[in-house]
Amino acid sequence: MTAAPQPVADRIGSTWQEMADLHDPDLPGWSRVAFTEPDTAGRHWIADRMRTAGMDARIDAVGNVIGVLPGTAPSAPAIVTGSHTDTVPGGGRFDGVVGVLGAIEMVEAFREAGVRLRHELRVVDFANEEGNPQGVMLVGSRAISGHLTPQHLAATDAEGTSLADVIARAGLRPEEIDTCRWDAGEVAAFVELHIEQGPVLEQQGASLGIVTRIAGIENFVVDVLGRRDHAGTTPMNARNDALCAAAGTILAVERLAASGADSVGTVGSLTTSPEATNVVSEMARVTGEFRSPHAERLAELRDRLAAATAEQDAAWGTESTVRWGQVDDPTPMDDVVSEHLLDAARDVGHEAVRIYSGAGHDTVQMAHLCPTGMIFVPSAGGRSHCPEEWTDLSAVVDGAGVLAQAILRLDERL
């Protein structure tokens, strides 16, 4: 097996710092929220870095940055790698960024060593992986897989602003989403390098993980209708308090998710009307999600949440409606690609462990097009989606080295 050229640690560190500097100074951490000015600046910076590394680069209609390195066999389908550089508000410097900058460094190392691939190589910085107030995650990879729909673009936030409006305000062209779609036949495989975003690798003393499957995610909204009354004169036993019923639902989400292995549940927001202490709440809204690697577990959680809200309604005399929003099914990684990743890790001196991903990734959408695999590097303390997110430079270099070796393996054997 041909040995891949080694990534240059100093160059990775330098480009990572330049990327980190492109953040929103008005938000905590290292924020580059999708379709904002810092995100747009970051995407143009990534395109320039791709060109410097020797790729042709373009930005498509929804903001995906796509770098292309031609192969020696023009008829061979492309091998694709990449991740994202947008962040949650108050996010860190590594989530997604490691996979984009690691891939660019790999191409730079290939160019310097004179390595030519048989397959075309595409490196992608996917747009808006993290989601938005409109409730749509994985926007860029959805567009590439052909699963970004007009309904997604028409989705609105609390102020009535549609996702299409947000994309257009960033100088992009949501009306041209069809031009973003790739055909399945043009892609041979996709590999994503990413930080773990959890504590497992660090706890096991492992330097690398190869992902077995990615959790399914189901978003929900529970709307609770109670009765508006005077808070000072209505006895406690005569109230139909929507906020109290909603509070019981929130506790039920935690209880239900904790009742089985490999599932989590999170409530992200609670709103109530009216917002006054002298009025019993008439309406409340709970927004959250469940995650599990097992579709049957997600189905069970759906049924049990419906039963839990009915119990709260019976206790408080309220009426609750549960609506399920975006659903991403659990996504297993391809066995053949994953074996190549494990072998690539061994080739460069690492015994990687198999690991499940509780976080969603662009790989979920790329799995609609081709066989997929993921490489994880450790997250210090398991921290992510926060300013304290950290992965040692040596771990990033290790991950980029395994990615390079994996790409050579796939290029030779697919």
Short mmCIF file of C-alpha atoms in Angstrom, two decimals:
data_model
loop_
_atom_site.label_atom_id
_atom_site.label_comp_id
_atom_site.label_asym_id
_atom_site.label_seq_id
_atom_site.Cartn_x
_atom_site.Cartn_y
_atom_site.Cartn_z
CA MET A 1 0.00 0.00 0.00
CA THR A 2 1.36 3.41 -0.99
CA ALA A 3 2.14 5.61 2.01
CA ALA A 4 0.41 8.99 2.00
CA PRO A 5 2.54 12.12 2.44
CA GLN A 6 2.42 13.47 5.98
CA PRO A 7 0.43 16.63 6.77
CA VAL A 8 2.44 19.64 7.91
CA ALA A 9 1.52 20.49 11.50
CA ASP A 10 2.67 24.13 11.36
CA ARG A 11 0.62 24.78 8.25
CA ILE A 12 -2.50 23.22 9.77
CA GLY A 13 -2.02 25.29 12.92
CA SER A 14 -1.58 28.48 10.91
CA THR A 15 -4.64 27.98 8.71
CA TRP A 16 -6.74 26.90 11.70
CA GLN A 17 -5.84 30.16 13.51
CA GLU A 18 -6.70 32.25 10.43
CA MET A 19 -10.07 30.50 10.20
CA ALA A 20 -10.73 31.02 13.92
CA ASP A 21 -10.08 34.75 13.52
CA LEU A 22 -13.03 34.98 11.11
CA HIS A 23 -15.74 35.07 13.77
CA ASP A 24 -18.50 37.37 14.98
CA PRO A 25 -17.12 39.69 17.70
CA ASP A 26 -20.64 40.45 18.93
CA LEU A 27 -21.35 36.83 19.91
CA PRO A 28 -19.64 34.60 22.49
CA GLY A 29 -16.96 32.14 21.51
CA TRP A 30 -15.92 31.67 17.89
CA SER A 31 -19.28 32.19 16.25
CA ARG A 32 -19.73 31.92 12.50
CA VAL A 33 -23.49 31.51 12.23
CA ALA A 34 -24.62 30.39 8.79
CA PHE A 35 -25.37 33.06 6.17
CA THR A 36 -24.03 35.91 8.32
CA GLU A 37 -21.15 38.15 7.25
CA PRO A 38 -18.49 36.17 9.18
CA ASP A 39 -19.75 32.94 7.62
CA THR A 40 -19.68 34.44 4.13
CA ALA A 41 -16.17 35.77 4.70
CA GLY A 42 -15.10 32.33 5.92
CA ARG A 43 -16.49 30.64 2.81
CA HIS A 44 -14.59 32.95 0.48
CA TRP A 45 -11.46 32.41 2.55
CA ILE A 46 -11.91 28.62 2.24
CA ALA A 47 -12.34 28.93 -1.53
CA ASP A 48 -9.07 30.88 -1.72
CA ARG A 49 -7.28 28.25 0.39
CA MET A 50 -8.56 25.52 -1.93
CA ARG A 51 -7.15 27.38 -4.93
CA THR A 52 -3.82 27.86 -3.18
CA ALA A 53 -3.69 24.11 -2.57
CA GLY A 54 -4.17 23.48 -6.30
CA MET A 55 -7.91 22.90 -6.60
CA ASP A 56 -10.49 24.55 -8.77
CA ALA A 57 -13.01 26.08 -6.38
CA ARG A 58 -16.53 27.48 -6.63
CA ILE A 59 -19.41 28.42 -4.35
CA ASP A 60 -22.78 27.00 -5.37
CA ALA A 61 -26.27 28.50 -5.10
CA VAL A 62 -26.75 27.74 -1.37
CA GLY A 63 -23.17 28.42 -0.24
CA ASN A 64 -21.41 25.06 -0.52
CA VAL A 65 -17.72 25.64 -1.26
CA ILE A 66 -16.54 22.89 -3.61
CA GLY A 67 -12.89 22.32 -4.47
CA VAL A 68 -12.04 19.91 -7.28
CA LEU A 69 -8.76 18.11 -7.94
CA PRO A 70 -8.97 16.34 -11.34
CA GLY A 71 -8.04 12.65 -11.51
CA THR A 72 -6.11 10.77 -14.17
CA ALA A 73 -9.21 8.71 -15.10
CA PRO A 74 -11.86 11.26 -16.12
CA SER A 75 -14.61 8.63 -16.32
CA ALA A 76 -14.09 7.44 -12.73
CA PRO A 77 -16.62 8.70 -10.16
CA ALA A 78 -15.36 11.24 -7.65
CA ILE A 79 -14.14 10.56 -4.13
CA VAL A 80 -15.47 13.27 -1.79
CA THR A 81 -14.40 14.53 1.61
CA GLY A 82 -15.12 17.61 3.71
CA SER A 83 -17.27 18.96 6.51
CA HIS A 84 -18.53 22.43 7.52
CA THR A 85 -17.22 25.71 8.93
CA ASP A 86 -20.44 27.31 10.22
CA THR A 87 -20.97 27.20 13.97
CA VAL A 88 -23.74 27.41 16.51
CA PRO A 89 -23.96 30.79 18.29
CA GLY A 90 -21.27 30.70 20.97
CA GLY A 91 -19.58 27.73 19.30
CA GLY A 92 -15.98 26.58 19.17
CA ARG A 93 -13.08 26.45 16.74
CA PHE A 94 -12.96 22.77 15.79
CA ASP A 95 -16.44 21.41 15.04
CA GLY A 96 -16.49 20.86 11.27
CA VAL A 97 -13.42 23.02 10.70
CA VAL A 98 -11.06 20.08 11.34
CA GLY A 99 -12.61 18.15 8.43
CA VAL A 100 -12.39 21.04 5.99
CA LEU A 101 -8.89 22.27 6.82
CA GLY A 102 -7.61 18.70 7.23
CA ALA A 103 -8.81 17.88 3.71
CA ILE A 104 -7.24 21.01 2.25
CA GLU A 105 -3.95 20.20 4.00
CA MET A 106 -4.13 16.68 2.53
CA VAL A 107 -4.46 18.09 -0.99
CA GLU A 108 -1.55 20.47 -0.34
CA ALA A 109 0.58 17.53 0.81
CA PHE A 110 -0.43 15.49 -2.25
CA ARG A 111 0.58 18.37 -4.53
CA GLU A 112 3.97 18.84 -2.86
CA ALA A 113 4.70 15.09 -3.04
CA GLY A 114 3.57 14.82 -6.66
CA VAL A 115 0.74 12.40 -5.81
CA ARG A 116 -1.87 12.02 -8.56
CA LEU A 117 -5.17 10.31 -7.85
CA ARG A 118 -7.01 8.20 -10.38
CA HIS A 119 -10.40 9.48 -9.19
CA GLU A 120 -11.41 13.11 -9.15
CA LEU A 121 -11.23 14.39 -5.57
CA ARG A 122 -13.81 16.86 -4.28
CA VAL A 123 -13.37 18.74 -1.01
CA VAL A 124 -16.57 20.38 0.28
CA ASP A 125 -17.25 22.98 2.95
CA PHE A 126 -20.97 22.31 3.34
CA ALA A 127 -23.23 25.30 4.00
CA ASN A 128 -25.30 25.60 7.20
CA GLU A 129 -24.74 22.19 8.74
CA GLU A 130 -25.77 23.48 12.16
CA GLY A 131 -29.33 24.44 11.31
CA ASN A 132 -31.21 27.71 11.65
CA PRO A 133 -34.24 29.30 13.38
CA GLN A 134 -36.35 27.93 10.51
CA GLY A 135 -35.67 24.41 11.81
CA VAL A 136 -33.72 22.99 8.85
CA MET A 137 -30.37 21.30 9.46
CA LEU A 138 -27.74 20.14 6.94
CA VAL A 139 -28.86 22.71 4.37
CA GLY A 140 -25.86 22.47 2.03
CA SER A 141 -25.57 18.69 2.02
CA ARG A 142 -29.36 18.40 1.62
CA ALA A 143 -29.06 20.51 -1.52
CA ILE A 144 -26.26 18.32 -2.88
CA SER A 145 -28.19 15.10 -2.14
CA GLY A 146 -31.35 16.50 -3.71
CA HIS A 147 -33.25 16.52 -0.41
CA LEU A 148 -33.54 20.29 0.12
CA THR A 149 -37.15 20.92 -0.84
CA PRO A 150 -39.24 24.02 -1.59
CA GLN A 151 -40.97 23.31 1.74
CA HIS A 152 -37.61 23.58 3.53
CA LEU A 153 -36.93 26.90 1.81
CA ALA A 154 -40.39 28.19 2.72
CA ALA A 155 -40.00 27.34 6.42
CA THR A 156 -40.10 30.46 8.62
CA ASP A 157 -38.75 31.57 11.97
CA ALA A 158 -40.78 33.21 14.74
CA GLU A 159 -40.64 36.55 12.92
CA GLY A 160 -41.87 35.05 9.63
CA THR A 161 -38.53 35.17 7.81
CA SER A 162 -38.15 32.22 5.45
CA LEU A 163 -34.99 30.16 4.95
CA ALA A 164 -35.00 31.26 1.31
CA ASP A 165 -34.94 34.90 2.46
CA VAL A 166 -31.98 34.23 4.76
CA ILE A 167 -30.03 32.50 1.99
CA ALA A 168 -30.81 35.27 -0.49
CA ARG A 169 -29.73 37.99 1.95
CA ALA A 170 -26.32 36.30 2.04
CA GLY A 171 -25.97 36.97 -1.70
CA LEU A 172 -26.83 33.40 -2.72
CA ARG A 173 -29.51 31.98 -5.04
CA PRO A 174 -32.05 29.74 -3.30
CA GLU A 175 -34.23 29.70 -6.40
CA GLU A 176 -31.45 27.71 -8.12
CA ILE A 177 -31.28 24.79 -5.65
CA ASP A 178 -31.67 22.29 -8.50
CA THR A 179 -28.23 23.32 -9.78
CA CYS A 180 -26.67 22.15 -6.49
CA ARG A 181 -27.79 18.53 -6.82
CA TRP A 182 -25.29 15.79 -7.61
CA ASP A 183 -26.16 12.49 -9.27
CA ALA A 184 -25.44 9.33 -7.29
CA GLY A 185 -23.44 7.86 -10.17
CA GLU A 186 -20.87 10.64 -10.07
CA VAL A 187 -19.69 9.86 -6.51
CA ALA A 188 -17.79 6.71 -5.46
CA ALA A 189 -17.47 7.37 -1.72
CA PHE A 190 -17.57 10.08 0.93
CA VAL A 191 -15.36 10.32 4.03
CA GLU A 192 -15.76 12.96 6.76
CA LEU A 193 -13.06 13.82 9.31
CA HIS A 194 -14.57 15.35 12.46
CA ILE A 195 -14.03 15.88 16.16
CA GLU A 196 -15.94 13.41 18.33
CA GLN A 197 -17.83 16.10 20.31
CA GLY A 198 -18.07 13.65 23.20
CA PRO A 199 -15.85 12.01 25.84
CA VAL A 200 -15.57 8.39 24.67
CA LEU A 201 -12.23 8.48 22.81
CA GLU A 202 -10.54 10.44 25.58
CA GLN A 203 -11.94 8.13 28.27
CA GLN A 204 -10.69 5.07 26.37
CA GLY A 205 -7.29 6.60 25.66
CA ALA A 206 -7.92 6.15 21.93
CA SER A 207 -6.34 8.44 19.36
CA LEU A 208 -8.94 7.79 16.66
CA GLY A 209 -12.45 6.47 16.18
CA ILE A 210 -14.17 5.04 13.11
CA VAL A 211 -17.91 5.70 13.21
CA THR A 212 -20.35 2.78 13.06
CA ARG A 213 -23.56 4.79 12.66
CA ILE A 214 -25.01 8.26 13.16
CA ALA A 215 -27.99 8.87 15.41
CA GLY A 216 -31.41 9.55 14.03
CA ILE A 217 -32.87 12.91 15.07
CA GLU A 218 -36.53 13.81 15.45
CA ASN A 219 -37.60 17.36 16.29
CA PHE A 220 -40.88 18.13 18.01
CA VAL A 221 -43.04 21.08 19.05
CA VAL A 222 -45.62 20.71 21.82
CA ASP A 223 -48.25 23.47 21.88
CA VAL A 224 -50.27 23.63 25.11
CA LEU A 225 -53.56 25.51 25.37
CA GLY A 226 -54.81 26.41 28.85
CA ARG A 227 -57.13 29.09 30.22
CA ARG A 228 -56.19 32.68 30.94
CA ASP A 229 -57.19 33.75 34.48
CA HIS A 230 -56.28 36.27 37.13
CA ALA A 231 -53.24 34.97 39.02
CA GLY A 232 -54.25 36.58 42.28
CA THR A 233 -57.87 35.43 42.51
CA THR A 234 -57.93 32.01 40.83
CA PRO A 235 -57.38 29.20 43.37
CA MET A 236 -54.53 26.78 42.65
CA ASN A 237 -56.93 23.86 42.26
CA ALA A 238 -59.02 25.75 39.69
CA ARG A 239 -56.30 26.62 37.22
CA ASN A 240 -55.72 25.33 33.68
CA ASP A 241 -52.13 26.54 33.61
CA ALA A 242 -50.50 25.91 30.22
CA LEU A 243 -47.01 26.69 31.55
CA CYS A 244 -47.29 24.15 34.35
CA ALA A 245 -48.42 21.48 31.89
CA ALA A 246 -45.50 22.41 29.63
CA ALA A 247 -43.10 22.11 32.57
CA GLY A 248 -44.36 18.58 33.17
CA THR A 249 -43.76 17.77 29.50
CA ILE A 250 -40.18 19.04 29.74
CA LEU A 251 -39.50 16.75 32.69
CA ALA A 252 -41.12 13.90 30.77
CA VAL A 253 -38.71 14.40 27.85
CA GLU A 254 -35.76 13.97 30.21
CA ARG A 255 -37.33 10.97 31.90
CA LEU A 256 -38.27 9.21 28.66
CA ALA A 257 -34.87 9.71 27.05
CA ALA A 258 -33.11 8.39 30.15
CA SER A 259 -35.27 5.26 30.26
CA GLY A 260 -33.26 3.40 27.62
CA ALA A 261 -29.70 3.07 26.37
CA ASP A 262 -28.31 5.17 23.51
CA SER A 263 -31.10 7.76 23.46
CA VAL A 264 -31.11 11.40 24.48
CA GLY A 265 -33.77 14.06 24.63
CA THR A 266 -33.35 17.82 24.83
CA VAL A 267 -35.73 20.76 25.15
CA GLY A 268 -34.22 23.80 23.50
CA SER A 269 -36.87 26.43 24.15
CA LEU A 270 -39.96 27.19 26.20
CA THR A 271 -42.23 30.13 25.44
CA THR A 272 -45.43 31.21 27.15
CA SER A 273 -48.22 33.73 26.70
CA PRO A 274 -48.90 36.04 28.32
CA GLU A 275 -45.50 36.77 29.83
CA ALA A 276 -46.83 38.15 33.10
CA THR A 277 -46.79 36.97 36.69
CA ASN A 278 -50.29 38.25 37.39
CA VAL A 279 -51.94 36.14 34.67
CA VAL A 280 -52.27 32.35 34.57
CA SER A 281 -50.61 31.14 31.36
CA GLU A 282 -53.00 30.57 28.49
CA MET A 283 -50.51 29.13 25.98
CA ALA A 284 -47.07 27.53 26.09
CA ARG A 285 -44.76 25.99 23.49
CA VAL A 286 -42.03 23.40 24.10
CA THR A 287 -39.50 22.80 21.33
CA GLY A 288 -37.08 19.88 21.49
CA GLU A 289 -35.66 16.72 19.97
CA PHE A 290 -34.96 13.04 20.56
CA ARG A 291 -31.89 11.21 19.23
CA SER A 292 -31.14 7.50 19.01
CA PRO A 293 -29.17 5.13 16.76
CA HIS A 294 -32.26 2.90 16.56
CA ALA A 295 -35.38 3.75 14.53
CA GLU A 296 -37.57 1.57 16.75
CA ARG A 297 -36.43 3.48 19.83
CA LEU A 298 -37.35 6.79 18.20
CA ALA A 299 -40.79 5.40 17.36
CA GLU A 300 -41.19 4.33 21.00
CA LEU A 301 -40.23 7.82 22.20
CA ARG A 302 -42.79 9.40 19.88
CA ASP A 303 -45.55 7.24 21.33
CA ARG A 304 -44.46 7.79 24.93
CA LEU A 305 -44.24 11.58 24.49
CA ALA A 306 -47.83 11.60 23.21
CA ALA A 307 -48.90 9.64 26.30
CA ALA A 308 -46.94 11.96 28.60
CA THR A 309 -48.59 15.10 27.21
CA ALA A 310 -51.99 13.45 27.61
CA GLU A 311 -51.17 12.83 31.28
CA GLN A 312 -50.28 16.49 31.74
CA ASP A 313 -53.49 17.57 30.05
CA ALA A 314 -55.50 15.35 32.39
CA ALA A 315 -53.72 16.83 35.41
CA TRP A 316 -54.05 20.48 34.37
CA GLY A 317 -57.18 20.57 32.21
CA THR A 318 -55.15 21.72 29.20
CA GLU A 319 -55.08 20.64 25.53
CA SER A 320 -51.73 19.72 23.99
CA THR A 321 -50.81 19.18 20.36
CA VAL A 322 -47.56 17.39 19.45
CA ARG A 323 -46.09 18.14 16.02
CA TRP A 324 -43.07 16.33 14.63
CA GLY A 325 -40.78 18.35 12.38
CA GLN A 326 -37.56 17.44 10.59
CA VAL A 327 -36.73 13.74 10.84
CA ASP A 328 -33.34 12.25 9.97
CA ASP A 329 -33.28 8.47 10.27
CA PRO A 330 -30.34 6.65 11.91
CA THR A 331 -27.59 6.29 9.32
CA PRO A 332 -25.23 3.29 9.34
CA MET A 333 -21.80 3.77 7.80
CA ASP A 334 -20.75 1.59 4.88
CA ASP A 335 -18.89 -1.56 6.00
CA VAL A 336 -16.42 -1.56 3.11
CA VAL A 337 -15.50 2.11 3.47
CA SER A 338 -15.19 1.72 7.24
CA GLU A 339 -12.82 -1.23 6.86
CA HIS A 340 -10.66 0.88 4.56
CA LEU A 341 -10.62 3.60 7.24
CA LEU A 342 -9.58 1.09 9.92
CA ASP A 343 -6.82 -0.24 7.64
CA ALA A 344 -5.69 3.30 6.82
CA ALA A 345 -5.38 4.03 10.54
CA ARG A 346 -3.27 0.89 11.03
CA ASP A 347 -1.11 1.83 8.03
CA VAL A 348 -0.02 5.00 9.84
CA GLY A 349 0.31 3.46 13.29
CA HIS A 350 -3.11 3.84 14.96
CA GLU A 351 -5.47 1.18 16.26
CA ALA A 352 -8.78 3.01 15.89
CA VAL A 353 -11.85 2.04 17.92
CA ARG A 354 -15.37 1.71 16.57
CA ILE A 355 -17.67 4.43 17.91
CA TYR A 356 -21.28 5.60 17.53
CA SER A 357 -22.04 9.26 16.75
CA GLY A 358 -24.78 10.96 18.72
CA ALA A 359 -24.27 14.15 16.71
CA GLY A 360 -25.70 14.71 13.25
CA HIS A 361 -23.33 15.26 10.33
CA ASP A 362 -23.38 16.07 6.62
CA THR A 363 -22.48 12.41 6.11
CA VAL A 364 -26.18 11.65 6.75
CA GLN A 365 -27.14 13.39 3.54
CA MET A 366 -24.15 12.15 1.53
CA ALA A 367 -25.25 8.58 2.39
CA HIS A 368 -28.14 9.12 -0.04
CA LEU A 369 -25.56 9.37 -2.83
CA CYS A 370 -22.77 6.92 -2.04
CA PRO A 371 -21.06 4.68 0.54
CA THR A 372 -19.84 6.76 3.50
CA GLY A 373 -17.47 6.63 6.46
CA MET A 374 -16.34 8.93 9.27
CA ILE A 375 -13.10 9.44 11.19
CA PHE A 376 -13.28 10.92 14.70
CA VAL A 377 -10.47 12.60 16.63
CA PRO A 378 -10.79 13.22 20.40
CA SER A 379 -12.49 16.22 22.00
CA ALA A 380 -10.89 17.40 25.25
CA GLY A 381 -13.32 16.74 28.09
CA GLY A 382 -15.94 15.80 25.51
CA ARG A 383 -16.79 19.50 25.17
CA SER A 384 -18.37 20.89 21.99
CA HIS A 385 -20.78 23.58 20.83
CA CYS A 386 -19.13 25.89 23.36
CA PRO A 387 -16.13 28.26 23.38
CA GLU A 388 -14.13 25.71 25.43
CA GLU A 389 -14.25 23.15 22.60
CA TRP A 390 -10.69 21.86 22.07
CA THR A 391 -8.76 19.22 20.13
CA ASP A 392 -4.96 19.09 20.31
CA LEU A 393 -3.11 19.98 17.12
CA SER A 394 -1.35 16.61 17.24
CA ALA A 395 -4.77 14.88 17.08
CA VAL A 396 -5.80 17.02 14.11
CA VAL A 397 -2.56 16.07 12.34
CA ASP A 398 -3.21 12.40 13.10
CA GLY A 399 -6.72 12.66 11.69
CA ALA A 400 -5.54 14.41 8.53
CA GLY A 401 -2.87 11.74 8.07
CA VAL A 402 -5.42 8.92 8.34
CA LEU A 403 -7.74 10.78 5.97
CA ALA A 404 -4.95 11.05 3.40
CA GLN A 405 -4.10 7.35 3.73
CA ALA A 406 -7.79 6.44 3.45
CA ILE A 407 -8.21 8.50 0.29
CA LEU A 408 -5.23 6.72 -1.30
CA ARG A 409 -6.72 3.35 -0.31
CA LEU A 410 -10.11 4.21 -1.77
CA ASP A 411 -8.49 5.61 -4.92
CA GLU A 412 -6.58 2.36 -5.50
CA ARG A 413 -9.38 -0.06 -4.61
CA LEU A 414 -12.69 1.42 -5.73
#
